[in-house]
Amino acid sequence: MRSPPTPCVRSSAALASSRRVTKRVSLPSCSRRLWPCRRPRPELAEYIVVGQVRRAHGVRGAWAVESLSDAPDAMLASGAVLFAGDREGNLAPDAEAQPLHVEDGRPMNKEWLVRVREVTDRDIADSWRGRYLLADAATLPDADDDEVYVGDLIGMRVDVDGRGPVGTVRDVYDAPQGYILEVETATGRPLVPWTDDLVLSVDDEERVIIFAPLDGLFD
């Protein structure tokens, strides 16, 4: 068991996401918009969301993509392999049969310009607006010892120090004030901030987060 990681964004989450984001997040501070950092459905857990198509760019079928990864230079760069997601962030039905091969991927202001071999027409590219781009989770860089991917928090057991298990992490949200965990308990789904004061430790192997006791937090 170690002290709580400072899941540290190097841009990631999540993703964000990540996370689902692939983001590592600097906690507790974060200025990005509210973003549900879930992975896709449990049966598709080997995939992670790395970006969202914002619009078509140019006449050759390129996209302007919002990166939802802490490592866009690896996940969205030339030579990367992506998989088509729907507008909810889940893997599209035909995605595994048709991977997307990035032929050109580079920063463009606050977004990424991404052109894939399989999309060559602006009209087709524009039809992807709002869809998510996924990647094989095995291609993620390893997190450092003091880091954790936001998406990996999903499903962890939540314990309160001196009280024991109280619930399970169902979701993670990237709010202006920092990351917030949605915890499913016997009585509801409270939203719990991830802060140094509240998070005492994270056990990666046992997948347990231990929170400090606070009246009413999980009641």
PDB file of C-alpha atoms in Angstrom:
ATOM      1  CA  MET A   1       0.000   0.000   0.000  1.00  0.00           C
ATOM      2  CA  ARG A   2       1.270   3.457  -0.768  1.00  0.00           C
ATOM      3  CA  SER A   3       0.262   7.026  -0.140  1.00  0.00           C
ATOM      4  CA  PRO A   4      -2.388   8.430  -2.490  1.00  0.00           C
ATOM      5  CA  PRO A   5      -0.987   8.936  -5.963  1.00  0.00           C
ATOM      6  CA  THR A   6      -1.136  12.324  -7.501  1.00  0.00           C
ATOM      7  CA  PRO A   7      -2.623  10.895 -10.713  1.00  0.00           C
ATOM      8  CA  CYS A   8      -0.699  13.471 -12.672  1.00  0.00           C
ATOM      9  CA  VAL A   9      -1.724  14.812 -16.067  1.00  0.00           C
ATOM     10  CA  ARG A  10       1.053  15.352 -18.454  1.00  0.00           C
ATOM     11  CA  SER A  11      -0.882  17.076 -21.070  1.00  0.00           C
ATOM     12  CA  SER A  12      -5.315  12.819 -19.513  1.00  0.00           C
ATOM     13  CA  ALA A  13      -7.617  11.675 -18.032  1.00  0.00           C
ATOM     14  CA  ALA A  14     -10.184  10.940 -17.933  1.00  0.00           C
ATOM     15  CA  LEU A  15     -10.602  11.391 -19.912  1.00  0.00           C
ATOM     16  CA  ALA A  16      -9.760  11.663 -20.041  1.00  0.00           C
ATOM     17  CA  SER A  17     -11.268  10.906 -20.734  1.00  0.00           C
ATOM     18  CA  SER A  18      -9.490   9.483 -19.747  1.00  0.00           C
ATOM     19  CA  ARG A  19      -9.870   8.391 -18.956  1.00  0.00           C
ATOM     20  CA  ARG A  20     -12.153   6.312 -19.472  1.00  0.00           C
ATOM     21  CA  VAL A  21      -9.708   8.833 -19.858  1.00  0.00           C
ATOM     22  CA  THR A  22      -6.191   8.010 -20.367  1.00  0.00           C
ATOM     23  CA  LYS A  23      -5.266  11.133 -18.466  1.00  0.00           C
ATOM     24  CA  ARG A  24      -3.046  11.202 -15.477  1.00  0.00           C
ATOM     25  CA  VAL A  25      -4.400  14.014 -13.376  1.00  0.00           C
ATOM     26  CA  SER A  26      -2.783  16.565 -11.128  1.00  0.00           C
ATOM     27  CA  LEU A  27      -4.970  16.537  -8.054  1.00  0.00           C
ATOM     28  CA  PRO A  28      -6.707  18.359  -6.596  1.00  0.00           C
ATOM     29  CA  SER A  29      -6.406  21.192  -9.107  1.00  0.00           C
ATOM     30  CA  CYS A  30      -7.783  20.912 -12.626  1.00  0.00           C
ATOM     31  CA  SER A  31      -9.293  23.537 -14.892  1.00  0.00           C
ATOM     32  CA  ARG A  32     -10.739  21.363 -17.645  1.00  0.00           C
ATOM     33  CA  ARG A  33     -14.445  20.960 -18.274  1.00  0.00           C
ATOM     34  CA  LEU A  34     -16.614  18.378 -16.573  1.00  0.00           C
ATOM     35  CA  TRP A  35     -15.819  15.100 -18.280  1.00  0.00           C
ATOM     36  CA  PRO A  36     -16.950  11.603 -17.332  1.00  0.00           C
ATOM     37  CA  CYS A  37     -13.697   9.671 -17.320  1.00  0.00           C
ATOM     38  CA  ARG A  38     -15.133   6.226 -17.864  1.00  0.00           C
ATOM     39  CA  ARG A  39     -13.729   3.380 -19.835  1.00  0.00           C
ATOM     40  CA  PRO A  40     -16.093   1.768 -22.355  1.00  0.00           C
ATOM     41  CA  ARG A  41     -18.449  -0.998 -21.288  1.00  0.00           C
ATOM     42  CA  PRO A  42     -16.795  -3.640 -19.052  1.00  0.00           C
ATOM     43  CA  GLU A  43     -16.612  -6.170 -21.886  1.00  0.00           C
ATOM     44  CA  LEU A  44     -14.599  -3.601 -23.858  1.00  0.00           C
ATOM     45  CA  ALA A  45     -12.274  -2.665 -21.018  1.00  0.00           C
ATOM     46  CA  GLU A  46      -9.189  -3.256 -23.168  1.00  0.00           C
ATOM     47  CA  TYR A  47      -9.982  -0.028 -25.013  1.00  0.00           C
ATOM     48  CA  ILE A  48      -9.593   3.534 -23.755  1.00  0.00           C
ATOM     49  CA  VAL A  49     -10.845   6.850 -25.111  1.00  0.00           C
ATOM     50  CA  VAL A  50      -8.050   9.066 -26.417  1.00  0.00           C
ATOM     51  CA  GLY A  51      -9.874  11.808 -28.327  1.00  0.00           C
ATOM     52  CA  GLN A  52     -13.077  13.245 -29.726  1.00  0.00           C
ATOM     53  CA  VAL A  53     -13.612  14.452 -33.287  1.00  0.00           C
ATOM     54  CA  ARG A  54     -14.630  18.102 -33.141  1.00  0.00           C
ATOM     55  CA  ARG A  55     -14.951  18.831 -36.879  1.00  0.00           C
ATOM     56  CA  ALA A  56     -13.509  18.120 -40.319  1.00  0.00           C
ATOM     57  CA  HIS A  57     -10.365  19.991 -41.296  1.00  0.00           C
ATOM     58  CA  GLY A  58      -9.301  20.619 -44.883  1.00  0.00           C
ATOM     59  CA  VAL A  59     -10.443  18.775 -48.007  1.00  0.00           C
ATOM     60  CA  ARG A  60      -8.550  15.488 -47.543  1.00  0.00           C
ATOM     61  CA  GLY A  61     -10.669  14.086 -44.734  1.00  0.00           C
ATOM     62  CA  ALA A  62      -8.603  15.186 -41.745  1.00  0.00           C
ATOM     63  CA  TRP A  63     -10.125  15.885 -38.343  1.00  0.00           C
ATOM     64  CA  ALA A  64      -9.629  18.479 -35.665  1.00  0.00           C
ATOM     65  CA  VAL A  65      -9.509  16.265 -32.567  1.00  0.00           C
ATOM     66  CA  GLU A  66      -9.743  17.179 -28.898  1.00  0.00           C
ATOM     67  CA  SER A  67      -7.157  15.075 -27.097  1.00  0.00           C
ATOM     68  CA  LEU A  68      -8.468  13.204 -24.059  1.00  0.00           C
ATOM     69  CA  SER A  69      -5.124  11.567 -23.375  1.00  0.00           C
ATOM     70  CA  ASP A  70      -2.113  12.608 -21.350  1.00  0.00           C
ATOM     71  CA  ALA A  71       0.107  11.295 -24.145  1.00  0.00           C
ATOM     72  CA  PRO A  72      -1.343  12.574 -27.447  1.00  0.00           C
ATOM     73  CA  ASP A  73       2.103  12.511 -29.012  1.00  0.00           C
ATOM     74  CA  ALA A  74       1.908   8.713 -28.711  1.00  0.00           C
ATOM     75  CA  MET A  75      -1.822   8.040 -29.019  1.00  0.00           C
ATOM     76  CA  LEU A  76      -2.698  10.440 -31.880  1.00  0.00           C
ATOM     77  CA  ALA A  77       0.602  10.787 -33.735  1.00  0.00           C
ATOM     78  CA  SER A  78       1.488   9.406 -37.154  1.00  0.00           C
ATOM     79  CA  GLY A  79       1.675   5.614 -37.062  1.00  0.00           C
ATOM     80  CA  ALA A  80      -0.836   5.201 -34.235  1.00  0.00           C
ATOM     81  CA  VAL A  81      -3.747   2.778 -34.611  1.00  0.00           C
ATOM     82  CA  LEU A  82      -7.159   3.946 -33.422  1.00  0.00           C
ATOM     83  CA  PHE A  83     -10.588   2.363 -33.198  1.00  0.00           C
ATOM     84  CA  ALA A  84     -13.906   3.990 -34.003  1.00  0.00           C
ATOM     85  CA  GLY A  85     -16.107   4.933 -31.086  1.00  0.00           C
ATOM     86  CA  ASP A  86     -19.676   6.168 -31.024  1.00  0.00           C
ATOM     87  CA  ARG A  87     -20.867   9.488 -29.577  1.00  0.00           C
ATOM     88  CA  GLU A  88     -21.211   7.939 -26.118  1.00  0.00           C
ATOM     89  CA  GLY A  89     -17.592   6.801 -25.957  1.00  0.00           C
ATOM     90  CA  ASN A  90     -18.245   3.108 -26.543  1.00  0.00           C
ATOM     91  CA  LEU A  91     -16.600   1.031 -29.230  1.00  0.00           C
ATOM     92  CA  ALA A  92     -18.521   1.149 -32.515  1.00  0.00           C
ATOM     93  CA  PRO A  93     -19.887  -2.251 -33.662  1.00  0.00           C
ATOM     94  CA  ASP A  94     -17.503  -2.536 -36.613  1.00  0.00           C
ATOM     95  CA  ALA A  95     -14.492  -0.905 -34.979  1.00  0.00           C
ATOM     96  CA  GLU A  96     -12.423  -4.048 -34.451  1.00  0.00           C
ATOM     97  CA  ALA A  97     -12.932  -5.064 -38.073  1.00  0.00           C
ATOM     98  CA  GLN A  98     -11.765  -1.667 -39.303  1.00  0.00           C
ATOM     99  CA  PRO A  99      -8.973  -0.060 -37.297  1.00  0.00           C
ATOM    100  CA  LEU A 100      -8.031   3.502 -38.193  1.00  0.00           C
ATOM    101  CA  HIS A 101      -4.407   4.041 -39.185  1.00  0.00           C
ATOM    102  CA  VAL A 102      -3.102   7.534 -38.445  1.00  0.00           C
ATOM    103  CA  GLU A 103      -1.104   8.842 -41.401  1.00  0.00           C
ATOM    104  CA  ASP A 104      -0.756  12.384 -40.084  1.00  0.00           C
ATOM    105  CA  GLY A 105      -1.136  13.423 -36.467  1.00  0.00           C
ATOM    106  CA  ARG A 106       0.213  16.660 -35.006  1.00  0.00           C
ATOM    107  CA  PRO A 107      -0.668  19.495 -32.623  1.00  0.00           C
ATOM    108  CA  MET A 108      -2.847  22.263 -34.031  1.00  0.00           C
ATOM    109  CA  ASN A 109      -3.423  25.117 -31.592  1.00  0.00           C
ATOM    110  CA  LYS A 110      -5.331  23.517 -28.669  1.00  0.00           C
ATOM    111  CA  GLU A 111      -6.395  20.506 -30.733  1.00  0.00           C
ATOM    112  CA  TRP A 112      -4.760  17.809 -32.817  1.00  0.00           C
ATOM    113  CA  LEU A 113      -4.939  17.464 -36.566  1.00  0.00           C
ATOM    114  CA  VAL A 114      -5.490  13.785 -37.296  1.00  0.00           C
ATOM    115  CA  ARG A 115      -5.792  12.188 -40.722  1.00  0.00           C
ATOM    116  CA  VAL A 116      -6.427   8.455 -41.019  1.00  0.00           C
ATOM    117  CA  ARG A 117      -5.954   6.240 -44.048  1.00  0.00           C
ATOM    118  CA  GLU A 118      -9.557   5.056 -43.996  1.00  0.00           C
ATOM    119  CA  VAL A 119     -11.154   8.525 -44.284  1.00  0.00           C
ATOM    120  CA  THR A 120     -10.253  10.537 -47.385  1.00  0.00           C
ATOM    121  CA  ASP A 121     -13.278  12.769 -47.993  1.00  0.00           C
ATOM    122  CA  ARG A 122     -14.240  15.932 -46.117  1.00  0.00           C
ATOM    123  CA  ASP A 123     -17.949  15.056 -46.084  1.00  0.00           C
ATOM    124  CA  ILE A 124     -17.240  11.646 -44.569  1.00  0.00           C
ATOM    125  CA  ALA A 125     -14.854  13.223 -42.082  1.00  0.00           C
ATOM    126  CA  ASP A 126     -17.521  15.726 -41.062  1.00  0.00           C
ATOM    127  CA  SER A 127     -19.997  12.894 -40.421  1.00  0.00           C
ATOM    128  CA  TRP A 128     -17.688  11.773 -37.598  1.00  0.00           C
ATOM    129  CA  ARG A 129     -18.256  15.017 -35.682  1.00  0.00           C
ATOM    130  CA  GLY A 130     -18.765  14.243 -31.983  1.00  0.00           C
ATOM    131  CA  ARG A 131     -17.566  10.646 -32.192  1.00  0.00           C
ATOM    132  CA  TYR A 132     -14.862   9.352 -29.893  1.00  0.00           C
ATOM    133  CA  LEU A 133     -11.593   7.738 -30.906  1.00  0.00           C
ATOM    134  CA  LEU A 134     -10.379   4.757 -28.898  1.00  0.00           C
ATOM    135  CA  ALA A 135      -7.047   2.978 -28.597  1.00  0.00           C
ATOM    136  CA  ASP A 136      -5.795  -0.343 -27.308  1.00  0.00           C
ATOM    137  CA  ALA A 137      -5.181   0.082 -23.574  1.00  0.00           C
ATOM    138  CA  ALA A 138      -1.999  -1.980 -23.932  1.00  0.00           C
ATOM    139  CA  THR A 139      -0.410   0.925 -25.827  1.00  0.00           C
ATOM    140  CA  LEU A 140      -0.671   3.293 -22.843  1.00  0.00           C
ATOM    141  CA  PRO A 141       2.595   4.410 -21.253  1.00  0.00           C
ATOM    142  CA  ASP A 142       3.091   2.943 -17.786  1.00  0.00           C
ATOM    143  CA  ALA A 143       2.104   5.203 -14.914  1.00  0.00           C
ATOM    144  CA  ASP A 144       4.854   6.204 -12.499  1.00  0.00           C
ATOM    145  CA  ASP A 145       4.797   4.916  -8.924  1.00  0.00           C
ATOM    146  CA  ASP A 146       3.111   8.090  -7.669  1.00  0.00           C
ATOM    147  CA  GLU A 147       0.562   8.159 -10.479  1.00  0.00           C
ATOM    148  CA  VAL A 148      -2.629   6.392 -11.439  1.00  0.00           C
ATOM    149  CA  TYR A 149      -4.761   6.529 -14.541  1.00  0.00           C
ATOM    150  CA  VAL A 150      -8.175   8.009 -13.892  1.00  0.00           C
ATOM    151  CA  GLY A 151      -9.870   5.175 -15.763  1.00  0.00           C
ATOM    152  CA  ASP A 152      -8.236   2.645 -13.442  1.00  0.00           C
ATOM    153  CA  LEU A 153     -10.089   4.135 -10.471  1.00  0.00           C
ATOM    154  CA  ILE A 154     -13.352   2.816 -11.889  1.00  0.00           C
ATOM    155  CA  GLY A 155     -14.388  -0.325 -10.029  1.00  0.00           C
ATOM    156  CA  MET A 156     -12.032   0.177  -7.090  1.00  0.00           C
ATOM    157  CA  ARG A 157     -13.431  -0.607  -3.649  1.00  0.00           C
ATOM    158  CA  VAL A 158     -13.828   2.378  -1.352  1.00  0.00           C
ATOM    159  CA  ASP A 159     -12.996   1.947   2.330  1.00  0.00           C
ATOM    160  CA  VAL A 160     -13.243   4.453   5.162  1.00  0.00           C
ATOM    161  CA  ASP A 161     -10.377   4.315   7.644  1.00  0.00           C
ATOM    162  CA  GLY A 162     -11.576   2.552  10.793  1.00  0.00           C
ATOM    163  CA  ARG A 163     -14.912   1.632   9.236  1.00  0.00           C
ATOM    164  CA  GLY A 164     -14.141  -0.680   6.334  1.00  0.00           C
ATOM    165  CA  PRO A 165     -15.765  -1.003   2.898  1.00  0.00           C
ATOM    166  CA  VAL A 166     -18.512   1.463   2.023  1.00  0.00           C
ATOM    167  CA  GLY A 167     -18.845   1.192  -1.748  1.00  0.00           C
ATOM    168  CA  THR A 168     -17.328   1.067  -5.218  1.00  0.00           C
ATOM    169  CA  VAL A 169     -16.158   3.791  -7.598  1.00  0.00           C
ATOM    170  CA  ARG A 170     -18.666   3.980 -10.458  1.00  0.00           C
ATOM    171  CA  ASP A 171     -17.387   7.042 -12.286  1.00  0.00           C
ATOM    172  CA  VAL A 172     -14.915   9.917 -12.175  1.00  0.00           C
ATOM    173  CA  TYR A 173     -15.697  13.487 -13.194  1.00  0.00           C
ATOM    174  CA  ASP A 174     -13.256  16.196 -14.174  1.00  0.00           C
ATOM    175  CA  ALA A 175     -14.717  19.345 -12.597  1.00  0.00           C
ATOM    176  CA  PRO A 176     -13.180  22.829 -12.403  1.00  0.00           C
ATOM    177  CA  GLN A 177     -12.413  22.339  -8.705  1.00  0.00           C
ATOM    178  CA  GLY A 178     -10.737  18.955  -9.250  1.00  0.00           C
ATOM    179  CA  TYR A 179     -11.586  15.321  -9.820  1.00  0.00           C
ATOM    180  CA  ILE A 180     -14.746  13.929  -8.222  1.00  0.00           C
ATOM    181  CA  LEU A 181     -15.536  10.256  -7.652  1.00  0.00           C
ATOM    182  CA  GLU A 182     -19.054   8.891  -7.896  1.00  0.00           C
ATOM    183  CA  VAL A 183     -19.217   6.117  -5.314  1.00  0.00           C
ATOM    184  CA  GLU A 184     -21.988   3.541  -5.280  1.00  0.00           C
ATOM    185  CA  THR A 185     -22.955   2.754  -1.687  1.00  0.00           C
ATOM    186  CA  ALA A 186     -25.826   0.881  -0.071  1.00  0.00           C
ATOM    187  CA  THR A 187     -27.787   4.124   0.214  1.00  0.00           C
ATOM    188  CA  GLY A 188     -26.966   6.010  -2.977  1.00  0.00           C
ATOM    189  CA  ARG A 189     -24.219   7.446  -5.164  1.00  0.00           C
ATOM    190  CA  PRO A 190     -22.517  10.328  -3.347  1.00  0.00           C
ATOM    191  CA  LEU A 191     -19.995  12.496  -5.175  1.00  0.00           C
ATOM    192  CA  VAL A 192     -16.689  12.559  -3.322  1.00  0.00           C
ATOM    193  CA  PRO A 193     -13.816  14.966  -4.086  1.00  0.00           C
ATOM    194  CA  TRP A 194     -10.333  13.533  -4.594  1.00  0.00           C
ATOM    195  CA  THR A 195      -8.187  15.629  -2.272  1.00  0.00           C
ATOM    196  CA  ASP A 196      -5.060  15.062  -0.225  1.00  0.00           C
ATOM    197  CA  ASP A 197      -7.079  15.511   2.973  1.00  0.00           C
ATOM    198  CA  LEU A 198      -9.647  12.836   2.109  1.00  0.00           C
ATOM    199  CA  VAL A 199      -7.656  10.218   0.171  1.00  0.00           C
ATOM    200  CA  LEU A 200      -5.330   8.446   2.583  1.00  0.00           C
ATOM    201  CA  SER A 201      -3.975   5.680   0.365  1.00  0.00           C
ATOM    202  CA  VAL A 202      -4.463   3.658  -2.802  1.00  0.00           C
ATOM    203  CA  ASP A 203      -3.646  -0.040  -3.049  1.00  0.00           C
ATOM    204  CA  ASP A 204      -3.196  -0.812  -6.745  1.00  0.00           C
ATOM    205  CA  GLU A 205      -2.927  -4.574  -6.302  1.00  0.00           C
ATOM    206  CA  GLU A 206      -5.975  -4.914  -4.057  1.00  0.00           C
ATOM    207  CA  ARG A 207      -7.768  -2.093  -5.925  1.00  0.00           C
ATOM    208  CA  VAL A 208      -8.789  -0.301  -2.756  1.00  0.00           C
ATOM    209  CA  ILE A 209      -8.964   3.425  -1.992  1.00  0.00           C
ATOM    210  CA  ILE A 210      -8.975   4.387   1.683  1.00  0.00           C
ATOM    211  CA  PHE A 211     -10.661   7.656   2.629  1.00  0.00           C
ATOM    212  CA  ALA A 212     -10.424   9.579   5.862  1.00  0.00           C
ATOM    213  CA  PRO A 213     -13.553   9.427   8.027  1.00  0.00           C
ATOM    214  CA  LEU A 214     -15.838  12.412   7.518  1.00  0.00           C
ATOM    215  CA  ASP A 215     -19.338  12.646   8.935  1.00  0.00           C
ATOM    216  CA  GLY A 216     -22.007  12.351   6.276  1.00  0.00           C
ATOM    217  CA  LEU A 217     -19.622  11.757   3.368  1.00  0.00           C
ATOM    218  CA  PHE A 218     -20.872   8.257   2.528  1.00  0.00           C
ATOM    219  CA  ASP A 219     -24.142   8.227   4.467  1.00  0.00           C
TER     220      ASP A 219
END
